[in-house]
Structures are given as C-alpha cells and as structure tokens.
Amino acid sequence: MNLKKGDLYFIGERDLLTGAGSAYFKIGLVKASRRGDSENRLGEHQTGNPRQLSVVEIVTAPAISDLEKRLHHEFATDRILGEWFEFTAEALDSAVRTAQALAAEQWDHIGALLLAKELASVESTLEEIEPVEDDYGRFAVAHAAKHLGSEVKRLRLRCDAIFRSALEAGKDVQRYATNVPKKATTFRKEALAEEHPDLYASYVVEKEALTPLFLLKKPNTDGEFSLPSEFETFSAEMDALMDLAQHDDGRLEQLHLARLGLLKYESQAKWDRSLAEANLRARCGASSGIAGLVSWARKVKVEQKFDDAAFKADHPTLAAQFTETVDTSAFVVSPMRSYALEAR
C-alpha cells in the first residue's frame, strides 16, 4: 500500500431554491502533505456549482489513495462520473461505514506496513526464519486472495472480450466501452547507440540498486483455497450472463453492471493480499524468508544503464531526433455507470 496519510471526504449537495438534498455525493481525498484540508477542497468544488455543498463525513487513513480506490471500486455501480456517486440514504450510510471499517483495518496493520516498507531497502541475509502460528494464517489469507484475484481476472478478460467484439462489430456500446486515443512516445536508445556509439557510451553509468523479490511459496496441500461463497454465486451468474450476452446485445447493460460489480472483488483481493504480505514481510526482518512459506531475497546488484535524463538535458535537439511518437489507442471498459438504468 502507498503509505501516504490523508482524509477521505464525502461531499453532499443541496438545492438552495428548494432546500432539497441531491442524490449525488463526491468521494475524494486530501493527502496530509497537501496544503489545505477537506473544507478547503469543499470551497474549490463549490466554485461554479449552483447547489450548496457540505462535507458529510471525513475518514482519516494512513494509505489514503488505496482507501479511495477501494471505495470507488466497492461502489462502482453507483459511480456516475469521476468521483461522483448516486446514493440513497442507505447506500451513503453503507459507503461511510465501509470507509470507516477499511480505514480502521489499515490502522490495525500500520506497524507491519511501515516495517515492511523500511525492510524493502535492507539487504537480506542467507538465512530463513522458522514460521510461527500467525504466519500460517497470513500465508493462507495471501493465497486465498491470490486465488480470488485469478478468478476475477478470468471473468474480467472474458467479459472485456465480449465488449471488444461488440465494439469492433460497430455496435453501439460507447457508454460501456471504447477505444481511447493515446500517444506512445519511445526514445530509440538502440538507434542512438548505433549512430553515435561514443556519445552513447559516455552516458552509460553504473547504478547500484537493491532488488527485492518477494515470493509466496506453493502451499503444502493438495486442495485449493476456497473462494468466498458470495463470489462463487456471483461468478456463476456472470458466466451465465456472458453466455447470453455473446449473442444478445440487449444483455450488454446487465453485463456492464456485472463488470462493475466485479471491481469490488478485484479490489478486495488486492487489499487482502497486500495486508497479509506486509505482515509476512515484517516477520521476515532481514532474513531471506520464512521457511516453507515465503522468500524475500533483497540483493544489491550493480547494473550498467544509459542515463536518459542526463542525455536529454545535455542534448535536447539530438534527443528529439531519436524520440518517436505514434498515435495509438487503448481499449477501456468504463469503470463507472454514466447512464440511467433501462426500465426492466
């Protein structure tokens, strides 16, 4: 997790003329390193908005970006545009309680998270340590989360292939998926080295870096880690829906909503694995791992690398000659519901 403390804020809005509250709420963040707090951000958002804004709730967390992303994915089916969500009173209460519970979980693991981050820059010894009871539990959690992540990926890839095929067939799926124009920039170092070998060689420097390689070992069991029963039901229903949606365009809205629901499980898997592995890293200390469970080799390597930044600063014109920009695109399935639901 990215250990940068901050506040997650919920902002609501009210019509000044009628006094009616809006169904739209913003879930955003303010990092502790940023000047200004949630009330300052409120003022920024108020500019240009004819409705009166107010801070509904503030939740402080040690890894605020991870918390915000988890909330955005957890409630993706209610996410309308950017950081704005359409919530009923009950849904808002659920979102706030979820944010509070997840922030509390981060605080519960803050010691391990901080120690794991510190140990990432400590060269490891050749010795492994023996596991204790808690290590087995965290190992199981990490593997269960890894297994969940694999199943989520399978569903996501199959779903995205359906939307990609529909888009390529010229069907109207723009509100669900699209090709986003991009520019890909490549600095052609190989060509520079071939045409200006001496100049290239003068910018090759030796860099010493610690390369941490953390690996979960295979479990000592013949059975697989079970999936949450809620997800198994969701997975079966999504597979069945995809079978239908491949041949029925009328199912694409349902499929997109399922795709948004999948983000909840994807985010949960990453979250659980991150916390479990942080605790295992913390337990490793300076050792190379925990016997039978994980390995965490952190070795210093010296590599020869071309100093791109220095070269571009010293020779901007030549660097531009060896920089190639091409127009490309990226296929993207929308991570939010920016449309009204069709009547069922």
C-alpha positions as MATLAB code, in Angstrom:
seq = 'MNLKKGDLYFIGERDLLTGAGSAYFKIGLVKASRRGDSENRLGEHQTGNPRQLSVVEIVTAPAISDLEKRLHHEFATDRILGEWFEFTAEALDSAVRTAQALAAEQWDHIGALLLAKELASVESTLEEIEPVEDDYGRFAVAHAAKHLGSEVKRLRLRCDAIFRSALEAGKDVQRYATNVPKKATTFRKEALAEEHPDLYASYVVEKEALTPLFLLKKPNTDGEFSLPSEFETFSAEMDALMDLAQHDDGRLEQLHLARLGLLKYESQAKWDRSLAEANLRARCGASSGIAGLVSWARKVKVEQKFDDAAFKADHPTLAAQFTETVDTSAFVVSPMRSYALEAR';
ca = [
       0.000    0.000    0.000;
       1.064    3.563   -0.664;
       1.672    4.887    2.847;
       0.631    8.500    2.451;
      -1.739    9.655    5.147;
      -4.767   11.773    4.353;
      -8.508   12.305    4.647;
     -11.249   10.683    2.621;
     -14.168   13.081    2.392;
     -17.806   12.655    1.440;
     -19.399   15.792   -0.001;
     -23.150   16.192   -0.482;
     -25.158   18.908   -2.202;
     -28.468   20.723   -1.620;
     -30.610   22.861   -3.913;
     -30.666   26.377   -2.456;
     -34.027   27.238   -4.044;
     -35.994   24.182   -2.949;
     -33.904   23.019    0.000;
     -33.995   19.507   -1.424;
     -30.949   17.322   -0.986;
     -29.345   15.799   -4.062;
     -28.743   12.109   -4.636;
     -25.168   12.876   -5.726;
     -22.184   12.617   -3.394;
     -18.476   13.028   -4.048;
     -15.879   10.681   -2.558;
     -12.449   12.277   -2.795;
      -9.240   12.616   -0.837;
      -6.872   15.170    0.602;
      -3.330   13.974    1.268;
      -1.756   15.152    4.512;
       1.202   16.511    2.520;
      -1.107   18.765    0.501;
      -1.713   22.257    1.812;
      -5.369   22.674    2.744;
      -7.949   20.331    4.234;
     -11.341   18.931    3.287;
     -13.068   22.240    3.989;
     -10.664   23.942    1.563;
     -11.470   21.337   -1.068;
     -15.136   21.998   -0.410;
     -14.586   25.640   -1.356;
     -12.776   24.608   -4.525;
     -15.644   22.350   -5.595;
     -18.259   24.960   -4.665;
     -16.927   27.341   -7.301;
     -19.150   27.064  -10.350;
     -21.693   24.806   -8.618;
     -25.137   26.414   -8.064;
     -26.000   23.877   -5.348;
     -24.738   24.262   -1.802;
     -22.072   21.721   -0.912;
     -21.345   20.348    2.542;
     -18.932   17.808    3.999;
     -20.964   14.806    5.133;
     -18.138   12.726    6.617;
     -14.327   12.679    6.885;
     -12.310    9.481    7.384;
      -8.568    9.631    8.109;
      -6.372    6.782    6.888;
      -2.618    6.028    6.635;
      -2.822    4.861    2.997;
      -5.439    7.253    1.690;
      -5.051    6.570   -2.049;
      -5.649    2.848   -1.517;
      -8.714    3.591    0.593;
     -10.169    5.929   -2.035;
      -9.601    3.409   -4.826;
     -11.181    0.625   -2.753;
     -14.289    2.759   -2.131;
     -14.554    3.748   -5.800;
     -14.461    0.070   -6.770;
     -16.667   -1.143   -3.937;
     -19.488    1.135   -5.089;
     -18.695    1.238   -8.817;
     -22.310    0.504   -9.823;
     -23.306    3.771   -8.090;
     -20.437    5.785   -9.566;
     -21.806    8.197  -12.158;
     -18.899   10.410  -13.205;
     -15.373   10.825  -11.852;
     -15.675   10.882   -8.059;
     -19.451   11.492   -8.003;
     -21.816    8.735   -6.868;
     -25.591    8.376   -6.872;
     -26.558    7.211   -3.377;
     -29.755    6.625   -1.496;
     -29.552    7.470    2.210;
     -28.970    3.791    2.971;
     -26.256    3.460    0.318;
     -24.471    6.571    1.622;
     -24.545    5.194    5.150;
     -23.133    1.892    3.864;
     -20.334    3.702    1.992;
     -19.375    5.739    5.065;
     -19.379    2.682    7.339;
     -17.320    0.742    4.783;
     -14.769    3.566    4.596;
     -14.508    3.695    8.391;
     -14.049   -0.075    8.669;
     -11.396   -0.186    5.934;
      -9.504    2.760    7.430;
      -9.568    1.020   10.822;
      -8.137   -2.091    9.160;
      -5.266   -0.034    7.725;
      -4.553    1.443   11.163;
      -4.623   -2.059   12.705;
      -1.825   -3.102   10.323;
       0.122    0.163   10.281;
       3.081   -1.278   12.208;
       3.575   -4.100    9.712;
       3.026   -1.789    6.735;
       5.667    0.673    7.936;
       8.171   -2.042    8.849;
       7.688   -3.828    5.502;
       8.361   -0.560    3.676;
      11.525    0.045    5.710;
      12.790   -3.520    5.232;
      12.447   -3.271    1.447;
      15.693   -1.268    1.437;
      17.558   -3.643    3.798;
      19.811   -6.271    2.217;
      18.764   -9.734    3.312;
      20.896  -12.458    4.846;
      21.008  -16.021    3.502;
      19.126  -17.444    6.486;
      15.427  -18.236    6.737;
      13.453  -17.995    9.960;
      11.052  -20.617   11.274;
       7.336  -19.841   10.994;
       5.044  -19.154   13.944;
       1.306  -19.809   14.110;
       0.264  -16.352   12.834;
       2.464  -16.779    9.756;
       0.429  -19.767    8.579;
      -2.774  -17.768    8.861;
      -1.391  -14.853    6.870;
       0.057  -17.239    4.296;
      -3.408  -18.767    3.844;
      -5.027  -15.328    3.520;
      -2.474  -14.276    0.899;
      -3.029  -17.442   -1.148;
      -6.819  -17.177   -0.864;
      -6.613  -13.575   -2.093;
      -4.313  -14.658   -4.929;
      -6.800  -17.352   -5.922;
      -9.682  -14.862   -5.825;
      -7.645  -12.465   -7.964;
      -7.051  -15.184  -10.569;
     -10.763  -15.970  -10.821;
     -11.602  -12.279  -11.071;
      -9.069  -11.913  -13.898;
     -10.638  -14.826  -15.771;
     -14.084  -13.216  -15.609;
     -12.742   -9.773  -16.494;
     -10.868  -10.987  -19.581;
     -13.859  -12.943  -20.852;
     -16.196  -10.002  -20.259;
     -13.887   -7.478  -21.895;
     -13.550   -9.717  -24.957;
     -17.332   -9.552  -25.434;
     -17.353   -5.759  -25.285;
     -14.317   -5.551  -27.580;
     -16.006   -7.785  -30.159;
     -19.182   -5.695  -29.991;
     -17.184   -2.501  -30.468;
     -15.239   -3.929  -33.408;
     -18.524   -5.048  -34.969;
     -19.706   -1.432  -34.952;
     -22.361   -1.918  -32.283;
     -23.424    0.982  -30.072;
     -21.529    0.215  -26.866;
     -19.877    3.594  -26.285;
     -21.410    4.015  -22.845;
     -19.879    0.700  -21.778;
     -16.556    0.526  -23.609;
     -14.464    2.479  -26.089;
     -11.061    2.868  -27.651;
      -9.306    5.820  -26.012;
      -6.808    7.657  -28.265;
      -3.275    7.736  -26.885;
       0.164    8.853  -27.952;
       3.002    6.414  -27.397;
       6.432    8.019  -27.069;
       9.581    5.932  -27.466;
      13.185    7.044  -27.028;
      15.137    4.898  -29.507;
      18.294    4.249  -27.496;
      19.410    1.381  -29.722;
      19.393    3.619  -32.782;
      21.303    6.309  -30.874;
      23.935    3.781  -29.793;
      24.356    2.603  -33.386;
      24.719    6.071  -34.907;
      26.614    7.775  -32.063;
      28.403    4.955  -30.169;
      30.961    7.147  -28.399;
      28.381    9.689  -27.242;
      26.074    6.903  -26.112;
      28.868    5.203  -24.170;
      29.672    8.439  -22.332;
      26.208    8.368  -20.735;
      26.336    4.746  -19.641;
      26.749    4.703  -15.868;
      26.918    2.058  -13.199;
      23.970    2.086  -10.832;
      23.710    0.105   -7.638;
      20.220   -0.977   -6.661;
      18.605   -3.293   -4.158;
      16.245   -5.691   -5.933;
      13.653   -7.097   -3.534;
      11.976  -10.279   -4.794;
       9.075  -11.436   -2.619;
       7.520  -14.806   -3.462;
       4.757  -16.852   -1.867;
       5.770  -20.497   -1.837;
       3.369  -23.169   -3.006;
       1.094  -24.398   -0.232;
       1.744  -27.815    1.265;
      -1.740  -29.094    0.450;
      -3.479  -30.956   -2.340;
      -6.663  -28.881   -2.137;
      -7.218  -25.362   -3.462;
      -8.046  -22.394   -1.299;
     -11.788  -21.860   -1.311;
     -13.469  -18.806   -2.761;
     -15.967  -16.709   -0.769;
     -19.433  -18.218   -1.220;
     -20.802  -14.807   -2.231;
     -18.239  -14.619   -5.035;
     -18.919  -18.182   -6.206;
     -22.585  -17.253   -6.690;
     -21.607  -14.006   -8.434;
     -19.135  -15.837  -10.680;
     -21.658  -18.468  -11.770;
     -24.259  -15.807  -12.554;
     -21.752  -13.706  -14.501;
     -20.605  -16.704  -16.554;
     -24.227  -17.485  -17.408;
     -24.852  -13.854  -18.325;
     -21.800  -13.809  -20.599;
     -23.067  -16.925  -22.384;
     -26.227  -14.960  -23.235;
     -24.582  -11.582  -23.920;
     -22.347  -13.040  -26.624;
     -25.429  -13.371  -28.833;
     -27.851  -10.833  -27.320;
     -26.972   -7.118  -27.384;
     -29.891   -6.483  -25.043;
     -27.852   -8.067  -22.260;
     -24.901   -5.697  -22.533;
     -26.145   -3.260  -19.891;
     -26.568   -6.127  -17.431;
     -23.114   -7.359  -18.356;
     -21.558   -3.951  -17.772;
     -23.215   -3.735  -14.354;
     -21.784   -7.164  -13.555;
     -18.377   -5.965  -14.754;
     -18.660   -3.047  -12.307;
     -19.638   -5.446   -9.536;
     -16.529   -7.469  -10.329;
     -14.371   -4.470   -9.369;
     -15.429   -4.973   -5.750;
     -13.894   -8.445   -5.652;
     -10.816   -7.401   -7.612;
     -10.156   -4.612   -5.131;
     -10.843   -6.888   -2.162;
      -8.340   -9.474   -3.416;
      -5.585   -6.877   -3.847;
      -6.342   -5.326   -0.454;
      -6.319   -8.612    1.487;
      -3.183   -9.854   -0.215;
      -1.377   -6.556    0.366;
      -2.068   -6.593    4.115;
      -1.235  -10.293    4.515;
       2.034   -9.958    2.618;
       3.009   -6.803    4.537;
       2.758   -8.799    7.767;
       4.818  -11.635    6.278;
       7.469   -9.165    5.100;
       7.587   -7.603    8.557;
       8.100  -11.052   10.076;
      10.993  -11.757    7.683;
      13.049   -8.896    9.085;
      16.496   -9.077    7.496;
      16.178  -12.804    6.765;
      15.693  -14.196    3.267;
      12.270  -15.580    4.109;
      10.084  -17.783    6.289;
      10.762  -21.494    5.889;
       8.117  -23.203    3.754;
       6.028  -20.047    3.335;
       7.755  -17.104    1.652;
      11.080  -15.985    0.278;
      12.179  -12.364    0.302;
      15.637  -12.028   -1.209;
      16.929   -8.451   -1.249;
      20.236   -8.339   -3.055;
      22.377   -5.449   -4.194;
      23.004   -5.532   -7.932;
      25.244   -3.278   -9.985;
      23.939   -2.625  -13.463;
      25.057   -0.504  -16.365;
      22.309    1.822  -17.519;
      22.002    4.635  -20.010;
      21.270    7.918  -18.212;
      18.280    9.116  -20.255;
      17.595   12.181  -18.138;
      21.180   13.490  -18.295;
      21.420   12.889  -22.036;
      18.138   14.649  -22.793;
      19.149   17.608  -20.615;
      22.546   17.956  -22.332;
      21.422   17.203  -25.905;
      17.737   18.123  -26.267;
      17.842   18.552  -30.055;
      19.544   15.206  -30.667;
      17.277   13.520  -28.143;
      14.236   14.820  -30.028;
      15.593   13.307  -33.270;
      15.629    9.877  -31.636;
      12.238   10.245  -29.976;
       9.326    8.711  -31.820;
       5.669    9.476  -31.103;
       2.904    7.417  -32.660;
      -0.859    7.619  -32.367;
      -2.389    4.556  -30.789;
      -5.382    3.654  -28.687;
      -6.277    1.674  -25.586;
      -9.431   -0.403  -25.198;
     -11.183    0.618  -21.975;
     -14.312   -0.697  -20.289;
     -15.831    2.158  -18.294;
     -15.232    1.761  -14.530;
     -18.459    3.636  -13.711;
     -22.155    3.768  -14.625;
     -22.513    7.030  -16.512;
     -26.029    6.263  -17.724;
     -29.576    5.854  -16.422;
     -30.670    2.266  -15.936;
     -33.092    0.955  -18.523;
     -36.572    0.048  -17.297;
     -36.843   -3.680  -16.649;
];
